[in-house]
Coordinates of C-alpha atoms and ligand atoms in Angstrom, one line a residue:
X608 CA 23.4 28.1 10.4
X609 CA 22.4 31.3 11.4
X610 CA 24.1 32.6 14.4
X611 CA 22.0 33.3 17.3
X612 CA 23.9 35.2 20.1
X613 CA 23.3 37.0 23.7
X614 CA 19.9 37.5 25.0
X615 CA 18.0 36.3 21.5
X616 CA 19.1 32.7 22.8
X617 CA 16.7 32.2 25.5
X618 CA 16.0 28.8 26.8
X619 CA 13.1 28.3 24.0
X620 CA 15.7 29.1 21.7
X621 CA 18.2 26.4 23.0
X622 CA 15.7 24.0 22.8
X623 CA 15.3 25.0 19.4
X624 CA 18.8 24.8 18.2
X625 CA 18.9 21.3 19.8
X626 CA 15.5 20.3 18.5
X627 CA 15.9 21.6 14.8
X628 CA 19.8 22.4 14.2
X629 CA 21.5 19.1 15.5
X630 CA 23.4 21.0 18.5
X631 CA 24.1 18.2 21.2
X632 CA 26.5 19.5 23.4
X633 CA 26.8 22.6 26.2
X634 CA 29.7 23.3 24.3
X635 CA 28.5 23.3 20.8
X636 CA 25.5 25.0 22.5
X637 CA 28.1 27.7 23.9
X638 CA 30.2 28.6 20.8
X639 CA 26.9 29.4 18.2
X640 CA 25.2 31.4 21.4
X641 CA 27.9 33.2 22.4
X642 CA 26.3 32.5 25.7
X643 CA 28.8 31.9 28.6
X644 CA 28.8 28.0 30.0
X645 CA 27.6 28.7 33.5
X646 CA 24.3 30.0 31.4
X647 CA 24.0 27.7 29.0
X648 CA 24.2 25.0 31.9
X649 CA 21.1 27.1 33.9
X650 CA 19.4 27.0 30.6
X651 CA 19.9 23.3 29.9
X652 CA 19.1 22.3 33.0
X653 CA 15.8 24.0 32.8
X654 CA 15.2 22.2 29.6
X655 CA 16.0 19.0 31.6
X656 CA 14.0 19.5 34.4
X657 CA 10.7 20.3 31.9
X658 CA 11.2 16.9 30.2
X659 CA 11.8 18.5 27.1
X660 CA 15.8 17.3 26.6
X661 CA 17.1 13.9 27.7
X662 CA 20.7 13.8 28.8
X663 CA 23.2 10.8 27.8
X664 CA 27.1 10.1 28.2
X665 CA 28.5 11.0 25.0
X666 CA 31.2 8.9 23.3
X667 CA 35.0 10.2 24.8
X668 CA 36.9 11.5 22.1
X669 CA 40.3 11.7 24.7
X670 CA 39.3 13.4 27.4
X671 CA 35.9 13.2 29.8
X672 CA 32.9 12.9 27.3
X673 CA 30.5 15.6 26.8
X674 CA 27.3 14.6 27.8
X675 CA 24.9 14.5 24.6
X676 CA 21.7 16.4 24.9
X677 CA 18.8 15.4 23.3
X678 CA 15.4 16.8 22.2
X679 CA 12.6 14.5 24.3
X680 CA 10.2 12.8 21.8
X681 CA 8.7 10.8 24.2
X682 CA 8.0 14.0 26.5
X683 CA 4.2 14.2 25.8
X684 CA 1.7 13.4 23.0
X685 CA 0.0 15.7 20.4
X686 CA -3.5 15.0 18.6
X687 CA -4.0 15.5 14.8
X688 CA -7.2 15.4 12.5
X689 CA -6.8 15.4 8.7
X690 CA -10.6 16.0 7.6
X691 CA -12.5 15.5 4.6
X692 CA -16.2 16.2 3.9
X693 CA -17.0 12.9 4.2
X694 CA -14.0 10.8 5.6
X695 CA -10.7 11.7 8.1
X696 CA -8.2 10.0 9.4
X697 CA -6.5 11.1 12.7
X698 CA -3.5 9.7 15.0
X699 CA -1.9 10.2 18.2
X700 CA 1.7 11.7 17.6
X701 CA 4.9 11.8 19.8
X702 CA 6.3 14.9 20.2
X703 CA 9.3 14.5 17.6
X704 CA 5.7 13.6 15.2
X705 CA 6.1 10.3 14.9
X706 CA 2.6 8.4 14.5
X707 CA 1.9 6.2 17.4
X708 CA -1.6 5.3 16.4
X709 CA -4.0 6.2 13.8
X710 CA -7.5 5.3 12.7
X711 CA -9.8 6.6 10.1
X712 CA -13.2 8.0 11.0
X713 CA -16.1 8.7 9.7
X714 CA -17.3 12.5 9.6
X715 CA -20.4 12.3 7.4
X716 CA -21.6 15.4 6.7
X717 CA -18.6 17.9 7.4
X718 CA -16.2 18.2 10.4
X719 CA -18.6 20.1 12.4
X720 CA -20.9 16.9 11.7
X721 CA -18.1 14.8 12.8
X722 CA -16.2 16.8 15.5
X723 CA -18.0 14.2 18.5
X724 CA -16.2 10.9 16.5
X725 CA -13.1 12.6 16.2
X726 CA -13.5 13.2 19.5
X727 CA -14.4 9.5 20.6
X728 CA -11.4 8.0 18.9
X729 CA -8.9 10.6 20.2
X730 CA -9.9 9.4 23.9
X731 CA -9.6 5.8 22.8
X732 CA -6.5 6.5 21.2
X733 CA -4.8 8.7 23.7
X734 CA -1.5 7.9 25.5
X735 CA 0.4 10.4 27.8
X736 CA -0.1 13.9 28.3
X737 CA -1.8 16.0 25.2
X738 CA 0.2 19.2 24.8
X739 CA -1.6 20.0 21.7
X740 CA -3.8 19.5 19.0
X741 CA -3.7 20.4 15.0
X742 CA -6.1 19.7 12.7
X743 CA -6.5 20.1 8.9
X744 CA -9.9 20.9 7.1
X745 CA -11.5 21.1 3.3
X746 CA -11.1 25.1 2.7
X747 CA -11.1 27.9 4.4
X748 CA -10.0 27.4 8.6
X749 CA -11.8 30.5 9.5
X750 CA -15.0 28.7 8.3
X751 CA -14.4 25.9 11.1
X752 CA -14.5 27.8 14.7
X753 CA -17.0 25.3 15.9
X754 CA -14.6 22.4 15.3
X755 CA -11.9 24.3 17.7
X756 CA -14.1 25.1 20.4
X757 CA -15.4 21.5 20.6
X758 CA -12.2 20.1 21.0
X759 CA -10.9 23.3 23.1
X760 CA -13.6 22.2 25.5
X761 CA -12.3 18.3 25.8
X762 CA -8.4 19.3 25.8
X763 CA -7.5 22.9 27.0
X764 CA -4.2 23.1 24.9
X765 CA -3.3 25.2 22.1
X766 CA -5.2 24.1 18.8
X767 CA -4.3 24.6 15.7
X768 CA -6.0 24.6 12.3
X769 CA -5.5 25.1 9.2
X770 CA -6.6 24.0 5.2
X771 CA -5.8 21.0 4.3
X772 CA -3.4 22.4 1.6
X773 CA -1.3 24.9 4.0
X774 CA -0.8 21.8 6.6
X775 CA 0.5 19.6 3.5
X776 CA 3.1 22.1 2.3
X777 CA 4.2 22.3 6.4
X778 CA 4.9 19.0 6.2
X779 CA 6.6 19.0 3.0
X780 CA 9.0 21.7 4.1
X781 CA 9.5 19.8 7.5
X782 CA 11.2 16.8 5.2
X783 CA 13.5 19.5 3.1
X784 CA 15.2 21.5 5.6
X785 CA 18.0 22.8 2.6
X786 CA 14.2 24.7 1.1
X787 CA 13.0 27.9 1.8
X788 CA 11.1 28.7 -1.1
X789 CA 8.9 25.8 -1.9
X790 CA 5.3 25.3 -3.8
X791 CA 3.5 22.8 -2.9
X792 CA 0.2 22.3 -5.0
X793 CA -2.1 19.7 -4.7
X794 CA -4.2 18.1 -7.3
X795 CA -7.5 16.1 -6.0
X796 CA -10.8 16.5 -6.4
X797 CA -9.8 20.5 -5.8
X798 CA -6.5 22.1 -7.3
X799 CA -5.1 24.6 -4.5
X800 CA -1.4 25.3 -3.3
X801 CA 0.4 25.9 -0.1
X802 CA 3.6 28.5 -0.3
X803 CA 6.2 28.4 2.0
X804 CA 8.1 32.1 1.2
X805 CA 11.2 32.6 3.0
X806 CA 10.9 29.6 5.6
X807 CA 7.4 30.6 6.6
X808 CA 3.9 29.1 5.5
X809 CA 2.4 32.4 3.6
X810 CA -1.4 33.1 4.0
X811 CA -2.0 36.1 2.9
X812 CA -4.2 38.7 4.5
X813 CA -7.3 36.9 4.5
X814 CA -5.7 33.5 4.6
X815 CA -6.7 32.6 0.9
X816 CA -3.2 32.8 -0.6
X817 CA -2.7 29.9 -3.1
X818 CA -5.9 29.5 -4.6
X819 CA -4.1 28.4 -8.0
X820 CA -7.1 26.1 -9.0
X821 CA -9.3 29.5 -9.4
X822 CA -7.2 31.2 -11.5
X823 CA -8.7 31.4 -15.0
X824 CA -7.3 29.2 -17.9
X825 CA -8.8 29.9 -21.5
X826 CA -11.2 27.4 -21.9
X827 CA -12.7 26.7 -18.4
X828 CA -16.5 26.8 -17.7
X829 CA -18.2 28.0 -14.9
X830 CA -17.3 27.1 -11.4
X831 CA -18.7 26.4 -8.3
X832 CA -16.7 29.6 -7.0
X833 CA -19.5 31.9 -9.0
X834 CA -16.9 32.6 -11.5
X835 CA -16.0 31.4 -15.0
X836 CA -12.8 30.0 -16.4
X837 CA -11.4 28.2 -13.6
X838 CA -8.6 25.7 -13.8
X839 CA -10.1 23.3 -11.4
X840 CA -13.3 22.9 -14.0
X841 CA -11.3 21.3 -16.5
X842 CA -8.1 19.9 -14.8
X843 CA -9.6 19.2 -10.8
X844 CA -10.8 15.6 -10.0
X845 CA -14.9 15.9 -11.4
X846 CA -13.8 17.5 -14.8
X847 CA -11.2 14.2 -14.8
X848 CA -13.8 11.9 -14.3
X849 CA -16.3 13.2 -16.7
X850 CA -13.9 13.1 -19.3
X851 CA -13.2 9.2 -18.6
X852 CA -17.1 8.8 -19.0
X853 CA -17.6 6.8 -15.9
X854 CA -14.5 4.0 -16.5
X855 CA -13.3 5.3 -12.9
X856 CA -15.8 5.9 -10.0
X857 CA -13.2 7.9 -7.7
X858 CA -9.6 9.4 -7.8
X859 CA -8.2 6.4 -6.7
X860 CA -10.0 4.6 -9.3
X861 CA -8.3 6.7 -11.7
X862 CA -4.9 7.0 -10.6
X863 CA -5.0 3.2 -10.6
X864 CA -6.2 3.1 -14.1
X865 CA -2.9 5.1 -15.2
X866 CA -0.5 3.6 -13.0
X867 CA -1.5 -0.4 -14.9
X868 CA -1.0 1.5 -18.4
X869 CA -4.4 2.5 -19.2
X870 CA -3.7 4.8 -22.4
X871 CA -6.9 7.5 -21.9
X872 CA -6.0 7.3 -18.0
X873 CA -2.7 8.3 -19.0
X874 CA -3.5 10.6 -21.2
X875 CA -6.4 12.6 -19.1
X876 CA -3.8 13.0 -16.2
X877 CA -0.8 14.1 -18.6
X878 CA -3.2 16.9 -20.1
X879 CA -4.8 17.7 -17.0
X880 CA -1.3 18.4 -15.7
X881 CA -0.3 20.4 -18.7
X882 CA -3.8 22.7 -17.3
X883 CA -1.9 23.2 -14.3
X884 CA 1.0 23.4 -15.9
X885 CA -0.3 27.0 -16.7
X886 CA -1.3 28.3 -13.5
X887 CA 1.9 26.7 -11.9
X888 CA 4.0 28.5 -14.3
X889 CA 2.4 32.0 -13.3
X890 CA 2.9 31.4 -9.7
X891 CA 7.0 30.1 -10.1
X892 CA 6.9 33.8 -11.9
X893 CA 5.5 35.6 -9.2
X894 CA 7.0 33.5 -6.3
X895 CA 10.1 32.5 -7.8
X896 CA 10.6 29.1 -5.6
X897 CA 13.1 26.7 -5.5
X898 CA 11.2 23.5 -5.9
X899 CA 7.7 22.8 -6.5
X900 CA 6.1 19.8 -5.1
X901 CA 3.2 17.9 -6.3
X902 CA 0.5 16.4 -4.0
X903 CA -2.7 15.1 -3.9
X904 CA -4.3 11.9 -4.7
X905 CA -3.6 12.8 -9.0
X906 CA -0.2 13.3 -8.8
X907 CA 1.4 10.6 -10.3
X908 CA 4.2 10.6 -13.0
X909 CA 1.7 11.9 -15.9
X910 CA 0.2 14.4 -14.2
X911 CA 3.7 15.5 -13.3
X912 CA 5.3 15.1 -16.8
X913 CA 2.1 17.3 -17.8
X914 CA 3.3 20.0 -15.3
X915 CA 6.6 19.6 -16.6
X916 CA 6.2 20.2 -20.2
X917 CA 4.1 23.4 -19.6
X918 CA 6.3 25.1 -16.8
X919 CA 9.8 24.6 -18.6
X920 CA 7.6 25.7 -21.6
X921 CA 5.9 29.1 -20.0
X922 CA 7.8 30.1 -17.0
X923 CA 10.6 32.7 -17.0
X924 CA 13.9 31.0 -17.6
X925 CA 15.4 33.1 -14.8
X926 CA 13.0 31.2 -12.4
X927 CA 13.0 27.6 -14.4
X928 CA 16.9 27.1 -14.7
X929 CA 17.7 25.5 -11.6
X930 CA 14.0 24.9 -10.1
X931 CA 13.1 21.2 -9.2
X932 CA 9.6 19.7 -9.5
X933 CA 9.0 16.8 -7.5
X934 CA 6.5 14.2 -6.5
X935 CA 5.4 15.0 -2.8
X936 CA 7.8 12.5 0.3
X937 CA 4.7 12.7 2.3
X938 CA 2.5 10.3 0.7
X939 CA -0.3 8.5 2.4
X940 CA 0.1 10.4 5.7
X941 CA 0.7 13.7 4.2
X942 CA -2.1 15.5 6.0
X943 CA -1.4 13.8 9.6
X944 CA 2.1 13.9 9.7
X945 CA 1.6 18.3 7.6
X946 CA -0.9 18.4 11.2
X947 CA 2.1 17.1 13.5
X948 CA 4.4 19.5 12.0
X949 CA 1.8 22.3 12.9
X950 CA 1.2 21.9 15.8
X951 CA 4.9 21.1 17.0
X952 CA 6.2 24.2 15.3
X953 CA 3.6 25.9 17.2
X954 CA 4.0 25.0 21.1
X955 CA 8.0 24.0 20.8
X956 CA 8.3 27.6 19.2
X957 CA 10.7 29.3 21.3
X958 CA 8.7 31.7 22.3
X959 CA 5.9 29.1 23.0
X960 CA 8.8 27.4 25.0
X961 CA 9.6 30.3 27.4
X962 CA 6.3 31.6 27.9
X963 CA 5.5 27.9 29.1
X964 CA 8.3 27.7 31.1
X965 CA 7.4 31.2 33.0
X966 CA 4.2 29.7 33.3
X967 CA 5.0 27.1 35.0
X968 CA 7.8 28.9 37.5
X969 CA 4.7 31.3 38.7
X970 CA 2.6 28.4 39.3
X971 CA 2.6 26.3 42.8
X972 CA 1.0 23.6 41.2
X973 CA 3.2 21.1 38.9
X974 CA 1.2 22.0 36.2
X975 CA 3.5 20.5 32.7
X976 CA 5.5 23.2 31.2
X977 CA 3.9 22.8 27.8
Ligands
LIG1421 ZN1 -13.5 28.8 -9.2

């Protein structure tokens, strides 16, 4: 655990260390600070009196038992989105992101398109105070400013959004805290990735880091990108499709076809993986992670072998030796619970923290801390 000492551990920071590291106790609080206890208490207590820590007796081990401090799930609500082009599913989240309802809606024509329903089933959804909101979309975020002040207007809390992709591989790296280097690529109708570099989602300057499935390959045709060559053209969901000559209407058609043993299922996904196999293998060498994680509704065992067999093939061996590919935890509620994690990060950051809580000391009103 890194050791955070003297004035770096402001109250945001304790909240964090209780929140994410599993500290529970003043003292425990005290001894990784360096903090003295009569601060840690002031700090603590502010925590307490926000609603953002809960306070319980703690089990006596001898002597009088340290009361065990507790991040506060239950201390508000955040709102998340995961958006297609034609379909979404959103849900009402506690503020440790678990899901306490969820619904699908129906966004016909594009987010922007669908931005009042979302809207509609959040206010029918809603419980307790909304602290925040996250939303993922198809592509790029910067294309979607309308979707943010829409929903800025209903709920004047921070919003975040971000590519459906990015807010995945959050999510992902929320459920493997031992990871700091992790690629998370998604195979669906588009082939993209997310790259967490260090502990920290990586963008890029103009937000389009991981754009694996428009990276050339050898035999690819022309895509809808305006260039030729790209993975996604021969390995992404249409190219998949085409190739099973209309036996499978949709993804989930096809991944069902594999998984009861269809052979030409099986064997589209397997090659199709071996395509991104390629482009996989020149990102491990130029990000060097420890695990790559496979998403997306196409990323079942054969697609996965297919990755396999290419990157242990292609990739340097410095980078391959002890590098684990795995099947994503997230599943079905990947993009809700990759939006949760988003958000969350975002307003219980501990800078988020102690602004909020100046806020709220400078204000007459009880306006909530976050
Ligand atoms: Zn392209």
């Amino acid at each position: 655990m890194p050791r955070v000492t003297g004035v770096a551990a402001t109250t945001g920071e304790i909240l964090r260390l209780i929140r994410e590291e599993g500290l529970h106790t003043r003292a425990e609080l005290a001894r990784v600070t360096g903090l003295s206890r009569p601060v840690i208490g002031q700090r603590v207590n502010e925590l307490l009196d926000a609603g953002l820590v809960t306070e319980s007796p703690g089990v006596s081990s001898g002597g009088r038992p340290a009361a065990r401090l507790e991040f506060n799930g239950a201390g508000g609500t955040v709102l998340v989105a995961s958006l297609g082009h034609t379909h979404g599913h959103l849900a009402v989240c506690d503020l440790a992101g678990t899901i306490l309802s969820q619904g699908p809606v129906d966004v016909d024509g594009g987010p922007e398109a669908g931005i009042g329903a979302v809207l509609d089933l959040w206010g029918a959804l809603e419980q307790g105070p909304v602290r925040g909101v996250g939303i993922a979309v198809p592509g790029a975020s910067a294309e979607h400013e309308p979707v943010v002040a829409a929903v800025a207007e209903r709920y004047p809390v921070p919003v975040c959004i971000d590519n459906d992709v990015n807010v995945m591989a959050l999510g992902e790296h929320r459920l493997r805290h031992d990871v700091d280097d992790l690629l998370f690529v998604k195979a669906s109708t588009g082939i993209g990735a997310g790259i967490v570099s260090g502990g920290r989602l990586q963008r890029g300057a103009y937000g389009s880091a991981g754009e694996i499935g428009h990276i050339s390959v050898p035999d690819g045709l022309l895509c809808g990108c305006g260039t030729v060559g790209c993975v996604e053209t021969v390995a992404g969901g249409a190219a998949l499709l085409a190739q099973l000559g209309g036996r499978a209407a949709n993804l989930p058609e096809l991944a069902a076809l594999a998984r009861a043993g269809d052979l030409e299922a099986v064997a589209v996904l397997r090659d199709a993986g071996r395509r991104i196999g390629e482009v996989v293998a020149a990102s491990i060498n130029v990000l060097n992670p420890a695990l790559v994680v496979l998403g997306g509704d196409l990323a079942g065992k054969n697609l996965i072998a297919g990755v396999r067999e290419t990157v242990y093939q292609k990739a340097a061996a410095v980078a391959t030796r002890r590098l684990r590919i795995e099947p994503s935890l997230l599943g079905d509620d990947a993009g809700l619970l990759g939006c949760a994690t988003m958000i969350l990060d975002h307003i219980l950051s501990p800078g988020a923290v102690d602004a909020a809580l100046r806020a709220a000391h400078s204000s007459q009103d009880s306006t909530p801390v976050l």
